[in-house]
XYZ file of C-alpha atoms in Angstrom:
570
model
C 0.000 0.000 0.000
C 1.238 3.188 -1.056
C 1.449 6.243 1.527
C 0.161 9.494 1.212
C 1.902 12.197 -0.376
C 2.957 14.743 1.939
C 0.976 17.460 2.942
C 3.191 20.147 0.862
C 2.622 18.155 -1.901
C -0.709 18.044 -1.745
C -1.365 22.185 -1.292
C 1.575 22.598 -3.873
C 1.238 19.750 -6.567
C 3.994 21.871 -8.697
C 6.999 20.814 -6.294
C 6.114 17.207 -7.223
C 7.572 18.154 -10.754
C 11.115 17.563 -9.788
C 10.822 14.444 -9.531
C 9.474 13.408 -12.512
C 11.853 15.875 -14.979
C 14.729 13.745 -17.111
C 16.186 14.969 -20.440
C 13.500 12.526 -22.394
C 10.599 13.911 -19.925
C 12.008 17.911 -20.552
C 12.174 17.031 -24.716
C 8.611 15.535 -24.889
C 7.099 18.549 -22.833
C 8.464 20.732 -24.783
C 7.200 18.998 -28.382
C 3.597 19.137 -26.356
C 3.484 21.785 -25.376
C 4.068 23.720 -28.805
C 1.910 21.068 -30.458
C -0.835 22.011 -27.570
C 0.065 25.812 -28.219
C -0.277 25.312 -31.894
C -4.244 24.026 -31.700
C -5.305 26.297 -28.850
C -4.388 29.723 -29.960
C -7.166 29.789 -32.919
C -9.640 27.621 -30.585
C -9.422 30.057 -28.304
C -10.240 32.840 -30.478
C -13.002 30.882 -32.279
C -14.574 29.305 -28.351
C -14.636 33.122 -27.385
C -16.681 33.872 -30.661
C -19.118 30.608 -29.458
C -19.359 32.878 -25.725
C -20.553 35.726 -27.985
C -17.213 37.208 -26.231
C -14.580 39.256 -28.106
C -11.898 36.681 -29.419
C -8.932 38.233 -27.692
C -10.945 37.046 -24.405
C -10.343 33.371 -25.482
C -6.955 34.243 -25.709
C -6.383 35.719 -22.178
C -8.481 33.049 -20.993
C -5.421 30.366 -22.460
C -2.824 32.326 -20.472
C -3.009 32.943 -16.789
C -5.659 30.403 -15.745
C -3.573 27.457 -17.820
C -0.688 28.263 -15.901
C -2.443 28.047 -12.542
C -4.652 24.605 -13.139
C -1.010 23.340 -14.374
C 0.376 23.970 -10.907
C -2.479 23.074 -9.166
C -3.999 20.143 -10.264
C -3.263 16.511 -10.156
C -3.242 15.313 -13.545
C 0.006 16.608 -15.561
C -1.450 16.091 -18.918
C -4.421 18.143 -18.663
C -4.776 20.964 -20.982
C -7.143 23.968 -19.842
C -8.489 26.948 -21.309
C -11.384 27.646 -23.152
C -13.365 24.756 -24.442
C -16.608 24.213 -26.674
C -19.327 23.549 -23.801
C -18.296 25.819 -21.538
C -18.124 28.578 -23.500
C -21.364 28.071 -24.927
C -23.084 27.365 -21.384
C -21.445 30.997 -20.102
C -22.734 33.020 -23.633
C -26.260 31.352 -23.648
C -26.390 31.700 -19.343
C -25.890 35.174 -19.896
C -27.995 36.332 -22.771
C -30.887 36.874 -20.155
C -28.907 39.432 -18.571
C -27.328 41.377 -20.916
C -26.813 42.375 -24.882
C -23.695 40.672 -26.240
C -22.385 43.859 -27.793
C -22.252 45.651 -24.582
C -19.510 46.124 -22.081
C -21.988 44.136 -19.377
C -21.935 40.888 -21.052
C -18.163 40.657 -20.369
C -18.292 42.054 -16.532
C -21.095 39.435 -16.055
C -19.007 36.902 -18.245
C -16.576 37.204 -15.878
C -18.428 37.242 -12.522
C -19.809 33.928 -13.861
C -16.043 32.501 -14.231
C -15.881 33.804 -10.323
C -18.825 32.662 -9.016
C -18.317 28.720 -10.719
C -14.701 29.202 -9.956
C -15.462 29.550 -5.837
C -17.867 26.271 -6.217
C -14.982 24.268 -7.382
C -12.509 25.366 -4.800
C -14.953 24.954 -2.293
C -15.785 21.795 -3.335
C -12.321 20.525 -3.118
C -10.927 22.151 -0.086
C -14.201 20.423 1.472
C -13.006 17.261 -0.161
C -16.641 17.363 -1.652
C -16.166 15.966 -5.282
C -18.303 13.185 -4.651
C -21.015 15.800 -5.158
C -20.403 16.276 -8.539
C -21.284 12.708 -9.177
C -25.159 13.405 -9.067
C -24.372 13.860 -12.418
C -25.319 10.515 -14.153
C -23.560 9.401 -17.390
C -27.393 9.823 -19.358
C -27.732 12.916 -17.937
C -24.381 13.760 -19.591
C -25.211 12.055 -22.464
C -28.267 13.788 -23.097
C -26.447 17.320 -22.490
C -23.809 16.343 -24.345
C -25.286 15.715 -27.720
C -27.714 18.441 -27.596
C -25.510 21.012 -26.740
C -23.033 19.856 -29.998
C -26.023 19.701 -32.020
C -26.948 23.633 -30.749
C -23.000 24.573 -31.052
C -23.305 23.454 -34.818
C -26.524 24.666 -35.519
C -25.362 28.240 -33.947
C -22.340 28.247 -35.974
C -24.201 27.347 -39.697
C -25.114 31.052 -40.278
C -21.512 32.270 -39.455
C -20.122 29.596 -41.821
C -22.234 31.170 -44.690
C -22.250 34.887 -43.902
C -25.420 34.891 -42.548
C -26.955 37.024 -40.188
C -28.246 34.663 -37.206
C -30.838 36.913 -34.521
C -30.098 36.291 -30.962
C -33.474 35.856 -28.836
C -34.335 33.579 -25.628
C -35.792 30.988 -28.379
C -32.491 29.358 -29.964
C -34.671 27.360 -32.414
C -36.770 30.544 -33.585
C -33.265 32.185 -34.272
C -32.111 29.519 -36.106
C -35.346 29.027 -38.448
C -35.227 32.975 -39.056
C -31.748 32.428 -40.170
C -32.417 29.581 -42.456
C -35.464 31.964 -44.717
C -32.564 34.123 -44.787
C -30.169 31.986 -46.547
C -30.627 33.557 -49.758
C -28.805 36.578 -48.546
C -25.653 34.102 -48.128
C -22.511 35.891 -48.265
C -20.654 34.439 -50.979
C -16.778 35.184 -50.298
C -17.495 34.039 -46.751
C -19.538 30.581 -47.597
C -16.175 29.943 -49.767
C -14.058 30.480 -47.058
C -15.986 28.672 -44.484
C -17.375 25.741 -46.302
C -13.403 25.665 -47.687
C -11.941 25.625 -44.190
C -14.224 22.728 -42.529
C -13.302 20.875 -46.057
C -9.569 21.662 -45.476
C -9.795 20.391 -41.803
C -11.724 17.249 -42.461
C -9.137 16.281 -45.362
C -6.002 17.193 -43.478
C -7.540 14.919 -40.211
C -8.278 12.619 -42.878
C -4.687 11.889 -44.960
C -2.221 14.110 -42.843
C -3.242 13.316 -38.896
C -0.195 14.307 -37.752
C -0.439 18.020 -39.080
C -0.938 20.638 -37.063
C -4.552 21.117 -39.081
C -5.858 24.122 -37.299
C -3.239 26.435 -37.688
C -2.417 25.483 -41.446
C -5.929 26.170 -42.379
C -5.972 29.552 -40.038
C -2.687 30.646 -41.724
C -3.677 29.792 -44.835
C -7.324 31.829 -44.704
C -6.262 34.603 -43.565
C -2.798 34.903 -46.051
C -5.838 34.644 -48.926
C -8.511 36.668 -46.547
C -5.627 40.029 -46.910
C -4.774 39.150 -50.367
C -8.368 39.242 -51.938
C -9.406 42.240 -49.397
C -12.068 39.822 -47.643
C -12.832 42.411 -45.369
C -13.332 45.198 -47.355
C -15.597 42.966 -49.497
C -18.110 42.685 -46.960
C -16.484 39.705 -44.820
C -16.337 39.770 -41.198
C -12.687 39.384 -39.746
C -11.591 39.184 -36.414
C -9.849 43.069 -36.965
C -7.798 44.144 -34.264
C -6.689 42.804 -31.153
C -5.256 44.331 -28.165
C -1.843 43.798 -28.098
C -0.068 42.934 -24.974
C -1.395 41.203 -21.665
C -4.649 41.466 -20.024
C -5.037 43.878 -17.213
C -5.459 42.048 -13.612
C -7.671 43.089 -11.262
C -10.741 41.815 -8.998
C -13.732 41.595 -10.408
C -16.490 43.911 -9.818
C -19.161 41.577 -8.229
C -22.529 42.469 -8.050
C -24.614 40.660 -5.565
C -28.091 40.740 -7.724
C -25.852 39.518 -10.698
C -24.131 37.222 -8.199
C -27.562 35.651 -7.388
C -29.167 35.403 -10.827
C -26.110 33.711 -11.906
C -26.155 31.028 -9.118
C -27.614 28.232 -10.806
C -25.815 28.917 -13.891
C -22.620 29.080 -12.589
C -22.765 25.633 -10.452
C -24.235 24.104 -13.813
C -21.064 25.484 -15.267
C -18.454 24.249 -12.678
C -20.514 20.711 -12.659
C -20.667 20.490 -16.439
C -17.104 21.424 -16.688
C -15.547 19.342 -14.246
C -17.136 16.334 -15.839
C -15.522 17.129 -18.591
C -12.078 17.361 -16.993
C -12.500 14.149 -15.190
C -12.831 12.169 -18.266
C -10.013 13.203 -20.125
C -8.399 12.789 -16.609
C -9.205 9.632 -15.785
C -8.685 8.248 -19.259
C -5.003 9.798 -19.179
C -4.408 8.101 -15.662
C -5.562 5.072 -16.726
C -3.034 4.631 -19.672
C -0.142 6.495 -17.916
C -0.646 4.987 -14.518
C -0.325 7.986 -12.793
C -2.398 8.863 -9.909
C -5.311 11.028 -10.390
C -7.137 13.168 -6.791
C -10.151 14.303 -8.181
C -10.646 16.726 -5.186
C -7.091 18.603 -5.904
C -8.266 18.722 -9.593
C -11.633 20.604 -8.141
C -9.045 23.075 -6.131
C -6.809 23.229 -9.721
C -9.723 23.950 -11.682
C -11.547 26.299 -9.492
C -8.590 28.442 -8.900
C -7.928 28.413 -12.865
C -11.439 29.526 -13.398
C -10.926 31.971 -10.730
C -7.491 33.634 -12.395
C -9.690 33.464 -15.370
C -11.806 36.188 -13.379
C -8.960 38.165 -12.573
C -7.804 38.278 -16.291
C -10.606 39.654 -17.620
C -11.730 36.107 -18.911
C -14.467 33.806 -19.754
C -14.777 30.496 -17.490
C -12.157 27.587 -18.663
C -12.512 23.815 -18.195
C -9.938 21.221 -19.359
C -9.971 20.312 -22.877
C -10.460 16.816 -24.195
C -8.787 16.823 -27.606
C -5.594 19.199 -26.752
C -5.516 16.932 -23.119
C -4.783 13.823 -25.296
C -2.914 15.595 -27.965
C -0.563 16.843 -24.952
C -0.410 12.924 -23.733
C 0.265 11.398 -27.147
C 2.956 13.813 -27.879
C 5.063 12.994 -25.325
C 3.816 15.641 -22.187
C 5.195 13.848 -19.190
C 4.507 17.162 -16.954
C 2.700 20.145 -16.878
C 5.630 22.103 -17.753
C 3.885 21.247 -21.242
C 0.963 23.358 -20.277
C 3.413 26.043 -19.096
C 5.363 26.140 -22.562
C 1.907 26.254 -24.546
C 1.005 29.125 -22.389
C 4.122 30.955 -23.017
C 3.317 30.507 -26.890
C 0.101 32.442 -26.115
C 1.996 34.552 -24.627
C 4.087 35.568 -27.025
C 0.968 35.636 -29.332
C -0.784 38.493 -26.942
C 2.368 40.292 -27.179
C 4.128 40.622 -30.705
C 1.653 38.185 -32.981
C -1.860 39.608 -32.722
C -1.704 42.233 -35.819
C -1.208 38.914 -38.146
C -4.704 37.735 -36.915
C -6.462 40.933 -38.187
C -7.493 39.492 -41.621
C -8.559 36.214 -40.051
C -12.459 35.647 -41.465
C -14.614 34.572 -37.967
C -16.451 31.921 -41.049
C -12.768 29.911 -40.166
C -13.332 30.462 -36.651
C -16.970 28.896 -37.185
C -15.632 26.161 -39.103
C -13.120 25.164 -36.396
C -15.962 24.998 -34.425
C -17.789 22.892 -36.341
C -14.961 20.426 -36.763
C -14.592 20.459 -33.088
C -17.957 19.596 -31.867
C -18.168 16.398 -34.074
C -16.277 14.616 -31.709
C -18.889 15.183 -29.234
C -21.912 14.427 -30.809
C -22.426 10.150 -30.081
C -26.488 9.881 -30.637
C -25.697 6.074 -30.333
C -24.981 6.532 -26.700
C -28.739 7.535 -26.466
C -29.741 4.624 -27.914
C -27.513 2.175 -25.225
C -28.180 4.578 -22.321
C -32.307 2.851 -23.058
C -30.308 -0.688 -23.372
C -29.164 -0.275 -19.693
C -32.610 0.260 -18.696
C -35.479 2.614 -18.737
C -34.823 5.285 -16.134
C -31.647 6.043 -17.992
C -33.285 5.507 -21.206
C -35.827 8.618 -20.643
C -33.770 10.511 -18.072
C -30.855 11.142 -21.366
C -33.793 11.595 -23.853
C -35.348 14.087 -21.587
C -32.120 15.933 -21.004
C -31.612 15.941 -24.657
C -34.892 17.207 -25.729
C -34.858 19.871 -23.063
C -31.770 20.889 -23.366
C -32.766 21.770 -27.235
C -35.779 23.397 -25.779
C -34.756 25.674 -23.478
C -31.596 27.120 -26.105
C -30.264 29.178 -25.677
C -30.697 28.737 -21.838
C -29.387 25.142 -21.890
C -28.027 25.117 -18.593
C -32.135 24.487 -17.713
C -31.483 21.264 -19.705
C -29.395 19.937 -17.503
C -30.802 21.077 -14.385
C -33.825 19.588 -15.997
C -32.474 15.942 -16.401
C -30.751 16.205 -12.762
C -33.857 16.709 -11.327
C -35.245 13.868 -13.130
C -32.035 11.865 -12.860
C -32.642 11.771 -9.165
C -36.200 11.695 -8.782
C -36.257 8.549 -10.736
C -33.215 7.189 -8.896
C -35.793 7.698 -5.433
C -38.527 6.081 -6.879
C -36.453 2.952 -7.054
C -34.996 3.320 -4.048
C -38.974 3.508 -2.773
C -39.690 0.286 -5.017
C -36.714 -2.216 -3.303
C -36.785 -5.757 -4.719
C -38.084 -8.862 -2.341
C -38.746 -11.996 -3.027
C -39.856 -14.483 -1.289
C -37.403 -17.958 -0.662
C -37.578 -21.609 -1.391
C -34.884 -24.298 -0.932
C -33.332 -24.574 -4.178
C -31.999 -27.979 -5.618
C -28.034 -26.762 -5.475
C -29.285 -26.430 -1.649
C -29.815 -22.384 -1.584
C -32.414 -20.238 -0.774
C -33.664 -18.624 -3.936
C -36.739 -16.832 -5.607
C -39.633 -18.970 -5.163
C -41.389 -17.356 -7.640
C -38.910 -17.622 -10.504
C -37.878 -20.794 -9.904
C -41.013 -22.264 -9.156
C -39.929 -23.540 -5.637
C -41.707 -24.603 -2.651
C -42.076 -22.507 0.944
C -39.673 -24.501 3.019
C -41.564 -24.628 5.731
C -45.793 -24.576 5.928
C -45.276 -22.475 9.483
C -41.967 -20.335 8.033
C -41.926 -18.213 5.017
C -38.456 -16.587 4.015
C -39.225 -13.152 2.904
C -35.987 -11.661 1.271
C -35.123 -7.929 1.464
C -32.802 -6.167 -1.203
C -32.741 -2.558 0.325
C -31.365 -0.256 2.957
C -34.127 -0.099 5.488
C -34.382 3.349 6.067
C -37.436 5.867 5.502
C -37.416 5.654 1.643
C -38.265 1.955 1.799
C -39.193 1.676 5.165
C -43.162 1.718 3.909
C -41.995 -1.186 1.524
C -40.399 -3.364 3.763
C -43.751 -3.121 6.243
C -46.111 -4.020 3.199
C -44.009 -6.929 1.865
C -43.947 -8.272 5.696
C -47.521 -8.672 5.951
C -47.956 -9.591 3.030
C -45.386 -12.523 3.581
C -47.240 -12.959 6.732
C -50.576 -13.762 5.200
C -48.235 -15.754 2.087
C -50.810 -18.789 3.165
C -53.131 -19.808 6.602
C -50.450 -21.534 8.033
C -47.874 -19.138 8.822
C -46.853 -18.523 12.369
C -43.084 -16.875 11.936
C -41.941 -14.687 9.014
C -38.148 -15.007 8.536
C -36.226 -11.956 7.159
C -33.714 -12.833 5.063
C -31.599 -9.632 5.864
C -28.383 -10.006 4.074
C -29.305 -7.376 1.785
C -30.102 -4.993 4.966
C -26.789 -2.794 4.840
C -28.557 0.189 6.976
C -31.003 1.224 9.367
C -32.372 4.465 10.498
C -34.644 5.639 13.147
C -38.205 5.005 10.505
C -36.661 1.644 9.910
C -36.430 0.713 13.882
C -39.574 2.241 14.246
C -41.818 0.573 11.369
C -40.080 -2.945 12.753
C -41.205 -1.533 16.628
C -44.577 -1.257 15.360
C -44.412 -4.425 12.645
C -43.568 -6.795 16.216
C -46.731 -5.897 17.997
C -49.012 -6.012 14.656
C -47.775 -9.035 13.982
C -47.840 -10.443 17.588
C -51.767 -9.427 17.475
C -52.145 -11.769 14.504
C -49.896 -14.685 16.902
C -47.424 -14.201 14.354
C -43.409 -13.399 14.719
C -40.460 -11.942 13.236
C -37.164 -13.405 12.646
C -33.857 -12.278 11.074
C -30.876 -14.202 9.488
C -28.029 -12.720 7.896
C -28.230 -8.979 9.748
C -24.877 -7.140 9.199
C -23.155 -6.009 12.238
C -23.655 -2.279 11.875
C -27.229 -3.115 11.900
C -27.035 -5.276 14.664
C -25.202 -2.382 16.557
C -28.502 0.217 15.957
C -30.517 -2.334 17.186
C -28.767 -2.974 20.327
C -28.171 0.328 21.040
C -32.017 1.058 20.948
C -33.291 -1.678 22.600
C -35.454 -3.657 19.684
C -32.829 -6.102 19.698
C -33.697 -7.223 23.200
C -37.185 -7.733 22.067
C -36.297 -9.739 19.302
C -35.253 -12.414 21.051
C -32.913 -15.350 20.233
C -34.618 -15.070 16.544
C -32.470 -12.323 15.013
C -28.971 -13.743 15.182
C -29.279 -16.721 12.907
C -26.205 -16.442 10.001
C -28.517 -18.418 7.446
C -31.527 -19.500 6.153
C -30.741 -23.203 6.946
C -29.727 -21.946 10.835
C -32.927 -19.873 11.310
C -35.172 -23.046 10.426
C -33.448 -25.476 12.574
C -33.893 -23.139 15.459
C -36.822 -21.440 14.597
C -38.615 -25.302 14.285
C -37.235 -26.522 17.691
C -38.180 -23.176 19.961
C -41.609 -23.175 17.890
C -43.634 -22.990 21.479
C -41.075 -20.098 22.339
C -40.891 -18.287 19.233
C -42.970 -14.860 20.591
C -40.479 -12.259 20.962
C -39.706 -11.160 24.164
C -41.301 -7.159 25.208
């Protein structure tokens, strides 16, 4: 068994690094992290477009907060920054609030990085991550795919020059936009129907290319030569040059409060995200993974990402394995990439003026189809129902509510675990025969016999606590009255991994009913932590001698020779 890491380490993951550094580990962080540096300086600029954000936000938002989830979190490889769901979760969250061509939409962009910034640390420094795991794998599912399907629908117009409107009804917007394709801008459907082409081919013959920045170099070399955007074309224009300003954000509480929900759907949304690249990484690297000091690494980068000025950042999933497979053994890989962007802020940003935003929609679109899997919808209703309609649900609301699609996934939470306590209220029992390989199994599957014409074996699959406490009482009386000859009803309890105080109670109360029908209760197989509640309460004193039996096979031999004593004890 492997100890702890030291306390130090643990606050300060980045002091760990030493000990991993060699001249093979130093070369192959250094290939990653310009390889990383390479894709993420036009995704950022094109994810900051998807926020509705200006795109030397995306930038600033690859800087600082890359270098602080680096030394912060527990998975080296990890590559963070802006991503595709995020950023569209933080532009449609705040299109309520505030016109994306005013100066607002960035402050409250910003609060929003803030606000799901302090969930994640505080989630981690309470070594709360398990939280985060309410989040079922349909639910995902179902977010998943509808939000790719809304990030490619939202980026269609751009792609052809097309003016998309921006309401609280995403699908209105996009129909509007669709009557309106005859007004089409040529030059800009030939450069982005020519730059998704050029990706797909390049992915397609030359894999190991750097495809995004060929295609962005290339556009914008022929966007300047043929005067794209004095022809009509939308560039990116001009950048700031130089870093962002730091500072703490101005926080509003009103804001602060209306952007609650969105900002813990953002952090929970995110962090899933994070802990699957991160856990696939582990798995092939063998490294270990803390998923709370990745919730304090990723909170504190979405919190820097305040403090620059930013939009909120999650770990990315295709530059996270492009850092593993090219040789990242560190995140001094992340630290190189973000010294590329920083160069980039400072002495590269006039190249990017002639840059047509069509590319940036067409990276985009490339992106995202990596996310969309509507097969998983189809095996999330193999595993069963309740995932079945909890993913469909989430998918179809999720489309509904766009551009608010954070309601989506609130939606198919709520549903998630509503249907996950109806089970819980529904706990299997069955009741027992004697099996012919000499077990105690379902009497009704198997077509067995009751054991015993005075005993019936009642199995109980289920915590009992006061979600299934009513359950457990019904199927005891029902056992009870199972046929006229019944005089003890025999719990088979191995399932029983819990009791609370409506458990003790509802047995309390199912003694003396069934002691006014000359009937009694038995137990074989308890568990010693329910043992313990019942001693400590007293009920185990009134059960008698008939609550300690081990098995099935026990509890009849004894239960058949202290038949005359078998009435618990008061």
């Amino acid at each position: 068994m492997t100890s702890p890491p030291p306390l130090i380490d643990r606050l300060l993951p980045f002091l760990a690094w030493r000990r991993q550094w060699s001249a093979a580990s130093l070369r192959g962080d250094l290939i990653a992290g310009v390889a990383v540096a390479l894709m993420m300086i036009p995704q950022s600029l094109a994810y900051a477009q998807l926020a509705s954000l200006p795109p030397h936000v995306g930038l600033y938002a690859a800087l600082l907060p890359a270098i602080v989830a680096a030394l912060f979190g527990s998975c080296a490889q990890l590559s963070t920054g802006p991503v595709a769901l995020t950023s569209i979760l933080s532009g449609a969250s705040l299109l309520p609030f505030a016109d994306p061509a005013s100066p607002a939409f960035l402050t409250l962009a910003i609060l929003l990085a803030l606000l799901s910034g302090l969930i994640q640390l505080a989630l981690g420094a309470l070594r709360a991550g398990w939280l985060l795991n309410l989040l079922s794998r349909p639910v995902l599912t179902g977010f998943i795919n509808a939000a790719a399907l809304i990030i490619g629908l939202s980026q269609l117009p751009a792609l052809l020059g097309v003016v998309m409107p921006q309401s609280t009804h995403f699908l209105i917007d996009f129909w509007t936009a669709l009557e309106a394709l005859d007004t089409a801008h040529p030059l800009s459907a030939a450069f982005g129907a020519g730059a998704l082409l050029a990706l797909l081919l390049l992915k397609r013959f030359a894999p190991g290319f750097p495809a995004v920045l060929i295609v962005v170099a290339c556009a914008t070399a022929t966007s300047a030569a043929v005067g794209y955007g004095s022809r009509g074309g939308a560039v990116v224009g001009a950048i700031p040059a130089g870093l962002p300003v730091l500072g703490v954000p101005e926080f509003d509480w009103n804001a602060a409060v209306a952007l609650i929900p969105a900002a813990f759907v953002i952090a929970l949304v995110s962090f899933m995200e994070a802990t699957s690249s991160a856990k696939l990484i582990c798995g092939k690297s063998g490294q270990d993974w803390d998923q709370n000091q990745e919730l304090i690494g990723q909170g504190l980068a979405k919190i820097a990402a305040a403090i620059s000025g930013a939009l909120p950042v999650s770990a990315s999933f295709s530059r996270s394995a492009l850092n593993y497979v090219s040789g990242a053994r560190s995140s001094l890989s992340s630290l190189i990439a973000a010294a590329c962007v920083l160069v980039t802020l400072l002495y590269l940003t006039p190249l990017l003026w002639h840059l047509p935003k069509p590319v940036l929609a067409a990276i985009i679109l490339h992106v995202i189809t990596g996310l969309i899997d509507f097969r998983a919808l189809g095996r999330a209703w193999q595993a069963g129902r309740d995932d079945g309609l909890a993913s469909t649900l989430t998918f179809i609301g999720t489309l509904v509510f766009a551009p608010n699609i954070q309601n989506g996934v609130v939606a198919g939470l709520l549903l998630s675990l509503a249907l996950m306590l109806y089970r819980e209220m529904r706990p299997r029992t069955a009741l027992l025969g004697l099996h012919p390989d000499g077990t105690y199994r379902d009497l009704a599957r198997f077509g067995l016999e009751h054991p015993d014409p005075a005993i019936v074996i009642l199995r109980f699959d289920s915590p009992l606590t006061f979600v299934t406490a009513a359950a457990f009482e019904r199927a005891a009386l029902a056992a009870a009255a199972a046929h006229s000859g019944v005089h003890t009803v025999l719990i088979s309890a191995a399932g029983i991994n819990m009791i609370d105080a409506t458990g003790l109670h509802t047995l309390s109360m199912l003694i003396e009913r069934l002691r006014g029908t000359n009937k009694n209760l038995a137990f074989c197989g308890l568990k010693k932590q329910v043992i313990d509640v019942m001693q400590k309460t007293g009920l185990w004193l009134r059960l008698g001698p008939h609550a300690d039996y081990r098995t099935e096979h026990q509890a009849l031999e004894g239960l058949r020779q202290d038949a005359p004593e078998a009435t618990p004890k008061r």
